XYZ file of C-alpha atoms in Angstrom:
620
model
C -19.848 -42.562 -16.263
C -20.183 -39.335 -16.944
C -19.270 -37.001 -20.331
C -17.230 -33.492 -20.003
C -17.753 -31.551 -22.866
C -16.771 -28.034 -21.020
C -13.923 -28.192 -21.669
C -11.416 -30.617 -23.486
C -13.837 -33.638 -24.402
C -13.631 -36.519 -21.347
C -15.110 -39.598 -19.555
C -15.614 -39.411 -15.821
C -15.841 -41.897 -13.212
C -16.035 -40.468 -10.055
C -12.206 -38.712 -9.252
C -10.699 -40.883 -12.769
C -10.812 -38.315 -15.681
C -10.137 -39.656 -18.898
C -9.151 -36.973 -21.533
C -9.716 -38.426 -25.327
C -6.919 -38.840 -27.823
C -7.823 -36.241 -30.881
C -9.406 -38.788 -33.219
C -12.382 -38.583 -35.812
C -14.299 -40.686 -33.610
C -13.996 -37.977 -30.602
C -15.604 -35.962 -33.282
C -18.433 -37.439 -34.142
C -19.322 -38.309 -30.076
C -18.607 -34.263 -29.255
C -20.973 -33.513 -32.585
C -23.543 -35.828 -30.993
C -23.031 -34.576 -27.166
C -23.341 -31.323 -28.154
C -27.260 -32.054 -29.997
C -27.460 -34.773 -27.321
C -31.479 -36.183 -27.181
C -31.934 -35.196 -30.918
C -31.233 -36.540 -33.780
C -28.521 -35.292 -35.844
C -28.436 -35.748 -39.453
C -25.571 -37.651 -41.350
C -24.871 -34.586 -43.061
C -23.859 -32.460 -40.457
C -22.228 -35.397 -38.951
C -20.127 -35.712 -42.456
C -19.513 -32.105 -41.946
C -17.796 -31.933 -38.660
C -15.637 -34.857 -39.492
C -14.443 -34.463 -42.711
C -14.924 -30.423 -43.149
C -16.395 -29.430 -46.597
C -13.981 -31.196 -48.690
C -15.750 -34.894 -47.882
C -14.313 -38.097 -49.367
C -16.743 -40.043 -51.887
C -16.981 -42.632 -48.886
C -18.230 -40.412 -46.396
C -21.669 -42.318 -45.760
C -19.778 -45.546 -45.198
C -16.851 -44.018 -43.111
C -18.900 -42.739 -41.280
C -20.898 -46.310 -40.442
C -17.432 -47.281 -39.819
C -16.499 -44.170 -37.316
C -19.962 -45.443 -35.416
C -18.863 -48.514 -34.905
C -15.031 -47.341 -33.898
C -16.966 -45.146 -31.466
C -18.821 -48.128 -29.807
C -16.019 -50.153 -29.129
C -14.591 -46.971 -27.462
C -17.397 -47.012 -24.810
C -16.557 -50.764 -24.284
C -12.910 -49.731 -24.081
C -13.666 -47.151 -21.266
C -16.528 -49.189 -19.825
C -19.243 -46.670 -21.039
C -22.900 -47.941 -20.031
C -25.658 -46.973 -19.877
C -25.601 -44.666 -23.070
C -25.416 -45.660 -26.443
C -25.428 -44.628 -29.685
C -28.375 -45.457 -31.697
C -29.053 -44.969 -35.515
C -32.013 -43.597 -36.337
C -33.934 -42.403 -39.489
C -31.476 -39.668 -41.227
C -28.658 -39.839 -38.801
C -27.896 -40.740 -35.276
C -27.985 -39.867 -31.957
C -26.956 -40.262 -28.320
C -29.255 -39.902 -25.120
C -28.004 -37.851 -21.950
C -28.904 -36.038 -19.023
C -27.355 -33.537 -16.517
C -26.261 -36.614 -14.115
C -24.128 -37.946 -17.523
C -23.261 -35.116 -19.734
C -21.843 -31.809 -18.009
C -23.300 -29.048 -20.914
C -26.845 -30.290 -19.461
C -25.999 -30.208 -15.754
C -25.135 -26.557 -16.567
C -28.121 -25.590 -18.517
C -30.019 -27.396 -15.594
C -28.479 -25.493 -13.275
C -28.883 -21.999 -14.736
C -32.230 -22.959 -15.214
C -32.513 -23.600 -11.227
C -30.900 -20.031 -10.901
C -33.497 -18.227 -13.109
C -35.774 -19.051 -10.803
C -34.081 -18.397 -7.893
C -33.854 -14.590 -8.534
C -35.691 -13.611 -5.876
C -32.946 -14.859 -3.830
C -29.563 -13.214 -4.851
C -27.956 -15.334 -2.521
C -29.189 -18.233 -3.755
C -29.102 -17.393 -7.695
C -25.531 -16.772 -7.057
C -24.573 -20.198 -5.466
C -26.175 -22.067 -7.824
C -24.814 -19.961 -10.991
C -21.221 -20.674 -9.350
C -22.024 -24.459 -9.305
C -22.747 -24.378 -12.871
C -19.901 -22.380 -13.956
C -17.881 -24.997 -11.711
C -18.778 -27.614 -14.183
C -16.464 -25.426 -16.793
C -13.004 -27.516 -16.955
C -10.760 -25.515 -19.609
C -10.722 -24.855 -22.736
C -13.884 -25.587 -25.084
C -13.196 -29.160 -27.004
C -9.463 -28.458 -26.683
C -8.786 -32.076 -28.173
C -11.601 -31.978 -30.811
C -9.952 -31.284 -34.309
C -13.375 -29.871 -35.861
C -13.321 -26.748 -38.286
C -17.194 -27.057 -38.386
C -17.539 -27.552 -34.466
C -15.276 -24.719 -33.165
C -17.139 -22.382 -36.147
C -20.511 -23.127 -35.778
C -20.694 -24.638 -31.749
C -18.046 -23.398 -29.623
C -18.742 -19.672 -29.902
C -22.364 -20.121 -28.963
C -20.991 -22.198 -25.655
C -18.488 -19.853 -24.783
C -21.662 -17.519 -25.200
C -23.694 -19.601 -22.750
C -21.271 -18.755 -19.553
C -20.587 -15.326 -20.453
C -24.334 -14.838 -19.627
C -23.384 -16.368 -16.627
C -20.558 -14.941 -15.438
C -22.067 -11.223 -16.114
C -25.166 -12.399 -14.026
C -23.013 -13.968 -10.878
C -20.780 -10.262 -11.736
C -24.250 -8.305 -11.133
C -24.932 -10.270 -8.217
C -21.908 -9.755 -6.553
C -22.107 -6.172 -7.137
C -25.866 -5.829 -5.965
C -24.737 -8.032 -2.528
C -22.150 -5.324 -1.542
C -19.514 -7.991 -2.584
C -17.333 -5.817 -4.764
C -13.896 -7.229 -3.941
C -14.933 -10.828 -4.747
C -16.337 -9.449 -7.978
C -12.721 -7.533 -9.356
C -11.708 -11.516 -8.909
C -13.601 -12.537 -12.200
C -13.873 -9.025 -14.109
C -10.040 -8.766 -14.008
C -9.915 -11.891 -16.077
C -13.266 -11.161 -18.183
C -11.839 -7.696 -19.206
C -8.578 -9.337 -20.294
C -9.683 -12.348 -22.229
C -13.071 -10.321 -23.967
C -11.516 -6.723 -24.510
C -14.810 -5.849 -26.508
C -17.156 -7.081 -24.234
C -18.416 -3.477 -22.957
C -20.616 -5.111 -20.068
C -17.331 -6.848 -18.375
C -15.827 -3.185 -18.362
C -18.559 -1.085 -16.914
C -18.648 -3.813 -14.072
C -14.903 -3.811 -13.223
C -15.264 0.043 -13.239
C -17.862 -0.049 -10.739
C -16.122 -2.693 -8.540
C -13.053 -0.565 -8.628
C -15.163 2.608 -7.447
C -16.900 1.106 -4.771
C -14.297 -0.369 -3.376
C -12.769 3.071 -2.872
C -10.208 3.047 -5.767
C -11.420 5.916 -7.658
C -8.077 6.884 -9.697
C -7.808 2.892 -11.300
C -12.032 3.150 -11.845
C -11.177 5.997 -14.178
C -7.688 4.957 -15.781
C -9.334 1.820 -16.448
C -12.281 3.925 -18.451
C -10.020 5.901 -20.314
C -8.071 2.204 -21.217
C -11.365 1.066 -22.758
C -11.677 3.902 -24.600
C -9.052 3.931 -26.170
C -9.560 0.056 -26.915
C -13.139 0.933 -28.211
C -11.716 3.828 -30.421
C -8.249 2.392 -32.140
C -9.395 -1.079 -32.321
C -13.019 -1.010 -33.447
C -13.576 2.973 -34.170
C -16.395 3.646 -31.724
C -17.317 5.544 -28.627
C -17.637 3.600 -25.686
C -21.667 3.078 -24.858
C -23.782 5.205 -22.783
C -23.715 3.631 -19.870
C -20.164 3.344 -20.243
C -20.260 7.215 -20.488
C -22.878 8.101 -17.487
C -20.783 5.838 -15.131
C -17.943 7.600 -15.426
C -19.917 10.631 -14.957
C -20.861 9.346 -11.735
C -17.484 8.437 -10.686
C -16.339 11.982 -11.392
C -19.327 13.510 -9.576
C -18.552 10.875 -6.507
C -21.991 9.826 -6.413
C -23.198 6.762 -4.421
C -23.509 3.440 -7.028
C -25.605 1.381 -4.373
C -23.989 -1.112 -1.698
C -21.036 1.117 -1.580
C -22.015 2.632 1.776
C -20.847 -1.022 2.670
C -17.353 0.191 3.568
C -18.313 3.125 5.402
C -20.370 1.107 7.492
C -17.231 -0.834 8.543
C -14.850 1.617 8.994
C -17.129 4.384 10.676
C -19.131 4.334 13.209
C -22.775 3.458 12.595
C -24.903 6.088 12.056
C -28.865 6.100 12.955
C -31.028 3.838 10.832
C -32.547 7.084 9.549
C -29.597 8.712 8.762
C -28.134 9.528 5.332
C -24.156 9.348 4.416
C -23.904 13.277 5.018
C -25.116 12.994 8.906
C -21.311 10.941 9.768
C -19.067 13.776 10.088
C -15.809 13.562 8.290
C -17.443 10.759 6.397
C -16.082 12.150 3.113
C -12.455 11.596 3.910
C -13.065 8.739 6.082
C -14.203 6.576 3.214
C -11.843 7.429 0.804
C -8.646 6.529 3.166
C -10.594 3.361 4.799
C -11.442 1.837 1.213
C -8.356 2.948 -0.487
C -6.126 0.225 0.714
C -9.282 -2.379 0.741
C -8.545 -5.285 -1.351
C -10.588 -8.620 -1.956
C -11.261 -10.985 0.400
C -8.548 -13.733 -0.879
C -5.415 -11.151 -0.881
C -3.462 -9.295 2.284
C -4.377 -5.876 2.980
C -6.138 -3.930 5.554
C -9.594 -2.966 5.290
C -12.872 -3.020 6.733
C -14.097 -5.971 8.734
C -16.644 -8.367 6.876
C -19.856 -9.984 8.648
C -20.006 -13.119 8.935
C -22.695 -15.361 7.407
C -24.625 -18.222 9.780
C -22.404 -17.163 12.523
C -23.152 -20.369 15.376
C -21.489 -21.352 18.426
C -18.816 -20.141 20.055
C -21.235 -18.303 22.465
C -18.634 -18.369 25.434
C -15.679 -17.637 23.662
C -17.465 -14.400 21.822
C -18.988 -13.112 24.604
C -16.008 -13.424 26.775
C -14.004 -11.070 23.591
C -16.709 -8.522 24.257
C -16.384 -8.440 27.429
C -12.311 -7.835 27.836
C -12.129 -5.374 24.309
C -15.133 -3.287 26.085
C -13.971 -2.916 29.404
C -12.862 -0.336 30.768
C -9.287 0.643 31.422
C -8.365 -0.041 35.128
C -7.479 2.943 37.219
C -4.187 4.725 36.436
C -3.553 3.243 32.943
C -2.662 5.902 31.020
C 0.461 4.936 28.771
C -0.316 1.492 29.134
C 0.029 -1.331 26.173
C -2.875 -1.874 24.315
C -5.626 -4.954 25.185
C -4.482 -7.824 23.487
C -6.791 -10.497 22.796
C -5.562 -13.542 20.421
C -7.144 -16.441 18.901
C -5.222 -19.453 18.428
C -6.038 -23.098 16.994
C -5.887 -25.608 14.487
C -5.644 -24.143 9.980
C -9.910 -24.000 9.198
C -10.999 -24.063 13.202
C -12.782 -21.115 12.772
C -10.342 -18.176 14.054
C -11.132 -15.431 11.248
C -14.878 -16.333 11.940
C -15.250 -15.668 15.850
C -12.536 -12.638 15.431
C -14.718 -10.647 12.823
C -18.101 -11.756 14.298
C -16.838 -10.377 17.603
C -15.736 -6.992 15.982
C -19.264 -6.613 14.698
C -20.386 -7.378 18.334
C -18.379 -4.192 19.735
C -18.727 -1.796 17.144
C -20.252 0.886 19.327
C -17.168 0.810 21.325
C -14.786 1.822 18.865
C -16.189 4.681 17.207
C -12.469 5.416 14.936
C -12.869 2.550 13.171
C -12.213 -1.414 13.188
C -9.801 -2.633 10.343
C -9.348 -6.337 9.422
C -5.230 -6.849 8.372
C -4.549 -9.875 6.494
C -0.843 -10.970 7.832
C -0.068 -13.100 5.183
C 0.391 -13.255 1.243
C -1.468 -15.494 -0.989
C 1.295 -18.069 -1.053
C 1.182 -17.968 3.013
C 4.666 -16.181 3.559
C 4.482 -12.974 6.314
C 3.603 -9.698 5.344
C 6.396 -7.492 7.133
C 5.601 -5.324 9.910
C 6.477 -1.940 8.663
C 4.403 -2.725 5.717
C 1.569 -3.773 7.459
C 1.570 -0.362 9.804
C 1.842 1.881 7.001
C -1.255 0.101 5.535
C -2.488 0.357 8.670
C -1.769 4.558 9.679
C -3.332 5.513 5.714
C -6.871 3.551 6.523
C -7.633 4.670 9.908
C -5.964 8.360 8.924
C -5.657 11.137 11.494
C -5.882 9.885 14.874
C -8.821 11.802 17.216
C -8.116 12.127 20.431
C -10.139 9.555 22.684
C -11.469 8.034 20.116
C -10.339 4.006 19.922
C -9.860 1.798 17.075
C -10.060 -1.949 16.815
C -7.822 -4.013 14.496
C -8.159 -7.455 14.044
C -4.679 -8.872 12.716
C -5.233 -12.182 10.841
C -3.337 -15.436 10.157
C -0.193 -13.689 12.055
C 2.832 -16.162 11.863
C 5.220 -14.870 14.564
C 5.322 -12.250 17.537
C 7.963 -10.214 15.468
C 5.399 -9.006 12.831
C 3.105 -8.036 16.297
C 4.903 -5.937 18.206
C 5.638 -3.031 15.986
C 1.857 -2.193 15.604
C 1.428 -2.390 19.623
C 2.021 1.561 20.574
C -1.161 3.180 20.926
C -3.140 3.113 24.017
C -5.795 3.828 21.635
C -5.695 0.383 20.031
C -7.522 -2.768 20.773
C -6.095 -5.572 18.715
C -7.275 -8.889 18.208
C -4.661 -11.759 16.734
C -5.912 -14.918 15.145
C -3.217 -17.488 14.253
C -2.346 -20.905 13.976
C 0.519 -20.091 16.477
C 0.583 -20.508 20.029
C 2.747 -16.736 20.320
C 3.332 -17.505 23.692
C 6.438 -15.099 23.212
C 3.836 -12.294 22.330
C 1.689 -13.311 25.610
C 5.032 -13.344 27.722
C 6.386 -9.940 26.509
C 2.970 -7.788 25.782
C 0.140 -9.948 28.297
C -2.742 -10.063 26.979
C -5.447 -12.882 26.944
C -5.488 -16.540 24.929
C -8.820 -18.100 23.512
C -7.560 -22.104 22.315
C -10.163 -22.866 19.355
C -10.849 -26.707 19.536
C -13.783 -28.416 17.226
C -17.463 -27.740 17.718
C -19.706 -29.898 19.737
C -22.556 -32.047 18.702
C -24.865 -29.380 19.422
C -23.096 -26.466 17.700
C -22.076 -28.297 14.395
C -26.304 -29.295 14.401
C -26.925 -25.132 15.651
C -24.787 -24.470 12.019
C -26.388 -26.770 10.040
C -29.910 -24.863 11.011
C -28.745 -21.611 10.794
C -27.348 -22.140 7.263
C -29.797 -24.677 5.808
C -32.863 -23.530 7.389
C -34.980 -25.102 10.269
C -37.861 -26.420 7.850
C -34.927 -28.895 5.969
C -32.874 -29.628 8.647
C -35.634 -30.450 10.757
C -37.152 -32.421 8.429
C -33.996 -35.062 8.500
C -32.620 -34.887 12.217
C -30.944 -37.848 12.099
C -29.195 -37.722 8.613
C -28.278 -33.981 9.660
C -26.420 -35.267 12.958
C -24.845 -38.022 10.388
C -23.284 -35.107 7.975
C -22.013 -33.488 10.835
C -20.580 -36.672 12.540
C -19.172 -37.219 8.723
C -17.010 -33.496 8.849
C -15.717 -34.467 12.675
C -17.371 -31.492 13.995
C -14.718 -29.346 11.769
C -15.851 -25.631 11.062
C -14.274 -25.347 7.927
C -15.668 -28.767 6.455
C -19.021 -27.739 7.891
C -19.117 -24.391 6.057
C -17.599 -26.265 2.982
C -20.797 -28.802 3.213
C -23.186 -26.255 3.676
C -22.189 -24.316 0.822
C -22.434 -27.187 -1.140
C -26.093 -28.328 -0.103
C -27.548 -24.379 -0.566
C -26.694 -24.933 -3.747
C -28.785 -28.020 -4.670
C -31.710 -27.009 -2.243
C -33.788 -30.203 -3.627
C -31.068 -32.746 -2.063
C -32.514 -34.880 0.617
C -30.072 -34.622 3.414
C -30.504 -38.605 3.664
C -28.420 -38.876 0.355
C -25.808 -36.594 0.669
C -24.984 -38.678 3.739
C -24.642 -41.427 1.639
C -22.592 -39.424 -0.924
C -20.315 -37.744 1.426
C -19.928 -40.881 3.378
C -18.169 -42.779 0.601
C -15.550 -40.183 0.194
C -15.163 -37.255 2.543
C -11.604 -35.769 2.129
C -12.806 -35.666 -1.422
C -16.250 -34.273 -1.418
C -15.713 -31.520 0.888
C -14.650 -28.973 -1.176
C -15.900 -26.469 -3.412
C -15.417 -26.909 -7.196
C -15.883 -23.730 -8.433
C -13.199 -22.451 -5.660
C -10.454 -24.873 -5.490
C -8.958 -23.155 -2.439
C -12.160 -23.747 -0.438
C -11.644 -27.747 0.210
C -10.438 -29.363 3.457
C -7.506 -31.119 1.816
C -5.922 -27.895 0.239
C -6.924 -26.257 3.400
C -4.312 -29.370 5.192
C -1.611 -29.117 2.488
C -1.359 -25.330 2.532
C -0.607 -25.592 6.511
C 1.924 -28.469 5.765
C 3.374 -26.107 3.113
C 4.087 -23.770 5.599
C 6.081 -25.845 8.402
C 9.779 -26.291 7.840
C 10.218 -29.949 6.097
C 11.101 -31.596 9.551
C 7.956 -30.850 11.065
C 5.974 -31.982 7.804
C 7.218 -34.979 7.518
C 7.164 -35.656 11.334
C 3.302 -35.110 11.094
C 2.680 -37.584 8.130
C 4.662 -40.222 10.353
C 2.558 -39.255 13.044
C -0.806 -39.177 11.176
C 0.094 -42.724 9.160
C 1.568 -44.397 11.712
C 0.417 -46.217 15.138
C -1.488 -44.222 18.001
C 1.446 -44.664 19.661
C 3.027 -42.261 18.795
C 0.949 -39.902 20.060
C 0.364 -41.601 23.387
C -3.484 -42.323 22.313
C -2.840 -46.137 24.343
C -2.272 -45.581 27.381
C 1.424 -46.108 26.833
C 3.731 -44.428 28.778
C 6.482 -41.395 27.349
C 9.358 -41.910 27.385
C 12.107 -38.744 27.889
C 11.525 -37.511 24.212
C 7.905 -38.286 23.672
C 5.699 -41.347 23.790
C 7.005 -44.714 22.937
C 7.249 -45.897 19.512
C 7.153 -49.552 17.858
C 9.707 -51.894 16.260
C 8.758 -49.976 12.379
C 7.476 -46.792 14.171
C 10.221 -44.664 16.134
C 9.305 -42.108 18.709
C 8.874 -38.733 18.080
C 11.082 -36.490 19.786
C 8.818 -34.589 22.211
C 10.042 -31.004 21.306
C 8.866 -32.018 17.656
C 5.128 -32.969 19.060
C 5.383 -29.359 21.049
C 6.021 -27.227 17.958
C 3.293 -29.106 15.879
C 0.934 -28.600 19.113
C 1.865 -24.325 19.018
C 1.620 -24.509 15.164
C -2.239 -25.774 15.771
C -2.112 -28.673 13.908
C -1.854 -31.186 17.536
C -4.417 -30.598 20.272
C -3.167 -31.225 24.460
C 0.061 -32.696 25.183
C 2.150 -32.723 28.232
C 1.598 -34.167 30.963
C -1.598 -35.869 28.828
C -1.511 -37.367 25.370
C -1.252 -35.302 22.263
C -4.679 -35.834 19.704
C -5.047 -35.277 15.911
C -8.132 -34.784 14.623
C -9.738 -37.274 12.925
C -10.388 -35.514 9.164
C -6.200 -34.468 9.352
C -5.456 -37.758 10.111
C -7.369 -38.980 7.077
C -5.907 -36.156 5.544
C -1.999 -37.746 5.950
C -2.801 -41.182 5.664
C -4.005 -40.297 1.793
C -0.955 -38.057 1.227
C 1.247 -40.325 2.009
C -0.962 -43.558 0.523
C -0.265 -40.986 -3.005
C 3.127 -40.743 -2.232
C 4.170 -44.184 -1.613
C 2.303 -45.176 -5.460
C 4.234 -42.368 -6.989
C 7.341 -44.070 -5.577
C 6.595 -47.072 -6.514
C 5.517 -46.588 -10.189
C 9.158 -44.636 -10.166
């Protein structure tokens, strides 16, 4: 059992979250968690009950709010911690395994003295601030407590979140920064350090005019509200926004969208650099949203080695003789929602940098909510971040999460461009109509999801458990997205033995692979955001297929029938031009004339959604 104080006061076991009913007894345990391993005195305790005004009775109701407070714990089958009175007052005995306010101390403790790796520091400050659930002791009715304790907590992670705000910035990682300091600036208007961040976020990510409208906002915040200036630094940094000087990791985004210049060479040697930067990074946007911008390394990159190498190859070569006017190369990248298509696309644009010296631009084809960006607006985005076009010189764009052919075709017209197409889609229309070549992404093998697990963990830890590392692999089915997801999750408690966290993934997978501080980083919203976005046939066709018999997908050695493989008595066939579309929208491997597969971690996937939709039914 575990205690959640950040945020409204709770008891955990495992997934079940139990949020208490406001009561004077969920005041005196929140007084007690919050001085938890000390000994807090009846007074105080008196205090954050009752408030000021205390009955006569207030030593004895108190005895008496004890004892309602035990049978609580019995109520919720609370062991292991107790409530014991001691000399003067009372109090209750934790640690960061059972009381969330310590496991984030703890882990901001394990950050401080990680800061010699930013990497690291930040991971670990992220996994702390992951342990923040809402707001602070929503369901605690305590004048006292939200006076005297509350501020100081809410205190605690603002440290925090400017610390993983000043990492970001010092990794180059600007756009994942704006994420937080959008919200920071909003909800803490005075807080001047929030400000000057989000001012330098917005600057080096190549929006200059919203870096200073957003000064001159604080300003006038600073001057009508509270009748001040803003601070120095406030001051010199927009000094150095109007001079256009270099803050640091900026050069980032020139890097990306120009062609690399010698390792001794300054910003001035690139000509037209100038320009160049301010059209590439004007329309560059965070990682999570569409736009177009520069193209991002990738971290750990493994595997793949065929696949990549055969990309180089075909976006390098060059044009056969009497080409001119001909459509440009073509490569796409199909396969399953989380198979690693973004991955091998960007690491390969890194690969052939040299060869496109006007620039490579990753395009995100789809919103935030998954529905297609249109094509017009995606080439105007397009046209104002590679600017002017140079004669001979080629550009590469690598069009992501594309949902059909039609939003394709419109930016195929410039024998200058090389484009490379990830999607979930087959686009055998697009193939048909423009050519162009077709890598299929399946899982990894043994080998490469053990190669990841190396490059991302280091030798020294993986090395150390073989065996148990194989296991955690075997546990996330070879899956890129789950291995990345596990990964990020073990880098961040670097004392783990990879022995354990077989055992703990092994009791719950679906449920463990995901990333707490990032909702949208989990395998299972990763499989309901791609069943989100097939029409409601197809979805529910899938959760048939994926809770019902093998069957149905011919995984028995049974023969198909004319529309698809056989079903049973309880288990009718699927019609085969339903198994086709759900093989082009990536989400079935094979098919005709052998059987279709699922893999194993969507099956699981289905099988729980509909287990949870079934009990819903029922209790209806």
């Amino acid at each position: 059992m575990r205690f959640q104080l950040l945020g409204p006061l709770a008891l955990a076991d495992g997934p079940d979250v139990v949020v208490l009913q406001p009561s004077k007894p969920v005041i005196l345990l929140a007084a007690l968690l919050l001085h938890a391993n000390s000994t807090v005195s009846a007074d105080y305790l008196q205090r954050a009950v009752w408030g000021e005004d205390q009955p006569a009775t207030a030593r004895a109701a108190l005895q008496t709010c004890v004892l309602r407070l035990r049978r609580l714990f019995t109520k919720h089958g609370v062991t292991g911690t107790s409530i014991e009175a001691v000399p003067g007052g009372y109090r209750i005995t934790a640690g960061p395994p059972t009381l969330d306010l310590l496991g984030f101390r703890d882990q901001v403790r394990r950050a401080t003295a990680l800061a010699g790796d930013p990497e690291a520091e930040l991971y670990t400050l992220k996994d702390a601030l992951s342990l923040w659930q809402g707001s602070l002791l929503a369901n605690v009715r305590s004048d006292v407590l939200h006076r005297d304790e509350v501020p100081r907590l809410s205190e605690e992670r603002l440290r925090a979140v400017e610390r993983v705000c000043d990492l970001l910035l010092g990794l180059g990682r600007c756009g994942e920064a704006l994420v937080d300091l959008w919200t920071a600036t909003r909800v803490y208007p005075g807080h001047e350090r929030f400000h000057e961040q989000l001012i330098e976020a917005l600057y080096r990510t190549g929006r200059q005019s919203q870096a200073l409208a957003e000064y001159r906002r604080v300003k006038g915040f600073l001057l009508d509200e509270l009748g001040v200036d803003p601070s120095p630094s406030l001051r010199q940094l927009e000094l150095s926004i109007l001079r256009g000087e270099d803050l640091g990791a900026g050069g980032a985004v020139r890097a990306a969208v120009e062609p690399a210049p010698a390792p001794d060479a300054g910003p001035a040697s690139v000509p037209g650099a100038t320009s160049r930067v301010i059209q590439g990074a004007a329309v560059s946007l965070p990682a999570a949203a569409p736009g177009a911008g520069p193209v991002p390394a990738v971290p750990h990159f493994t595997g793949r080695e065929a696949e990549a190498a055969a990309m180089a190859a075909r976006l390098t070569a060059p044009p056969p003789p009497g080409a001119d006017g001909q459509r440009p190369l073509t490569v796409l990248v199909s396969g399953a929602p989380g198979i690693g298509k973004s991955a091998l696309a960007q690491h390969v644009a890194h690969l052939v940098r040299d060869s496109f010296p006007a620039g490579r631009l990753l395009v995100r084809m789809t919103r935030a909510d998954g529905h297609p960006r249109t094509a017009d607006e995606v080439a105007a985005e397009v046209a104002a971040a590679l600017g002017p076009a140079r004669a001979g010189e080629r550009a590469l764009l690598v069009l992501d999460d594309v949902v059909d052919a039609d939003q394709v075709r419109p930016l195929l017209t410039s024998p200058d461009l090389a484009v490379v197409v990830t999607s979930r889609m087959g686009l055998g229309g697009l193939i048909a109509t423009h050519g162009g070549w077709v890598h299929r992404l399946t899982a990894f093998t043994e080998a490469e999801s053990y190669a990841l697990l190396l490059a991302a963990l280091g030798t020294e830890r993986v090395e150390a458990e073989p065996r148990a590392a194989r296991q955690l692999t075997a546990l996330c089915a070879h899956f890129p997205a789950a291995l990345r997801i596990l990964t990020a999750r073990l880098l961040t408690r670097p004392g783990l033995r990879l022995g354990d966290a077989v055992d703990w993934l092994g009791d719950d997978p679906l449920a463990r692979l995901t990333l707490t501080d990032s909702p949208d980083h989990s395998v299972s919203g990763l499989f309901d955001r791609a069943l989100d976005r097939l029409d409601p046939r197809l979805s529910e066709a899938l959760l048939r297929i994926g809770a019902g018999p093998p069957e149905l997908l011919g995984e028995a050695d049974v023969g198909d029938g004319p529309e698809g493989p056989e079903g049973t008595k309880d288990h009718p066939p699927v019609p085969e031009d339903v198994l086709e579309q759900l093989a082009d929208a990536g989400l079935l491997e094979d098919g005709p004339p052998g059987p279709y597969r699922i893999h194993d971690l969507l099956r699981a996937h289905l099988r729980r959604t509909v287990r949870i939709r079934n009990r819903r039914t029922e209790k209806v």
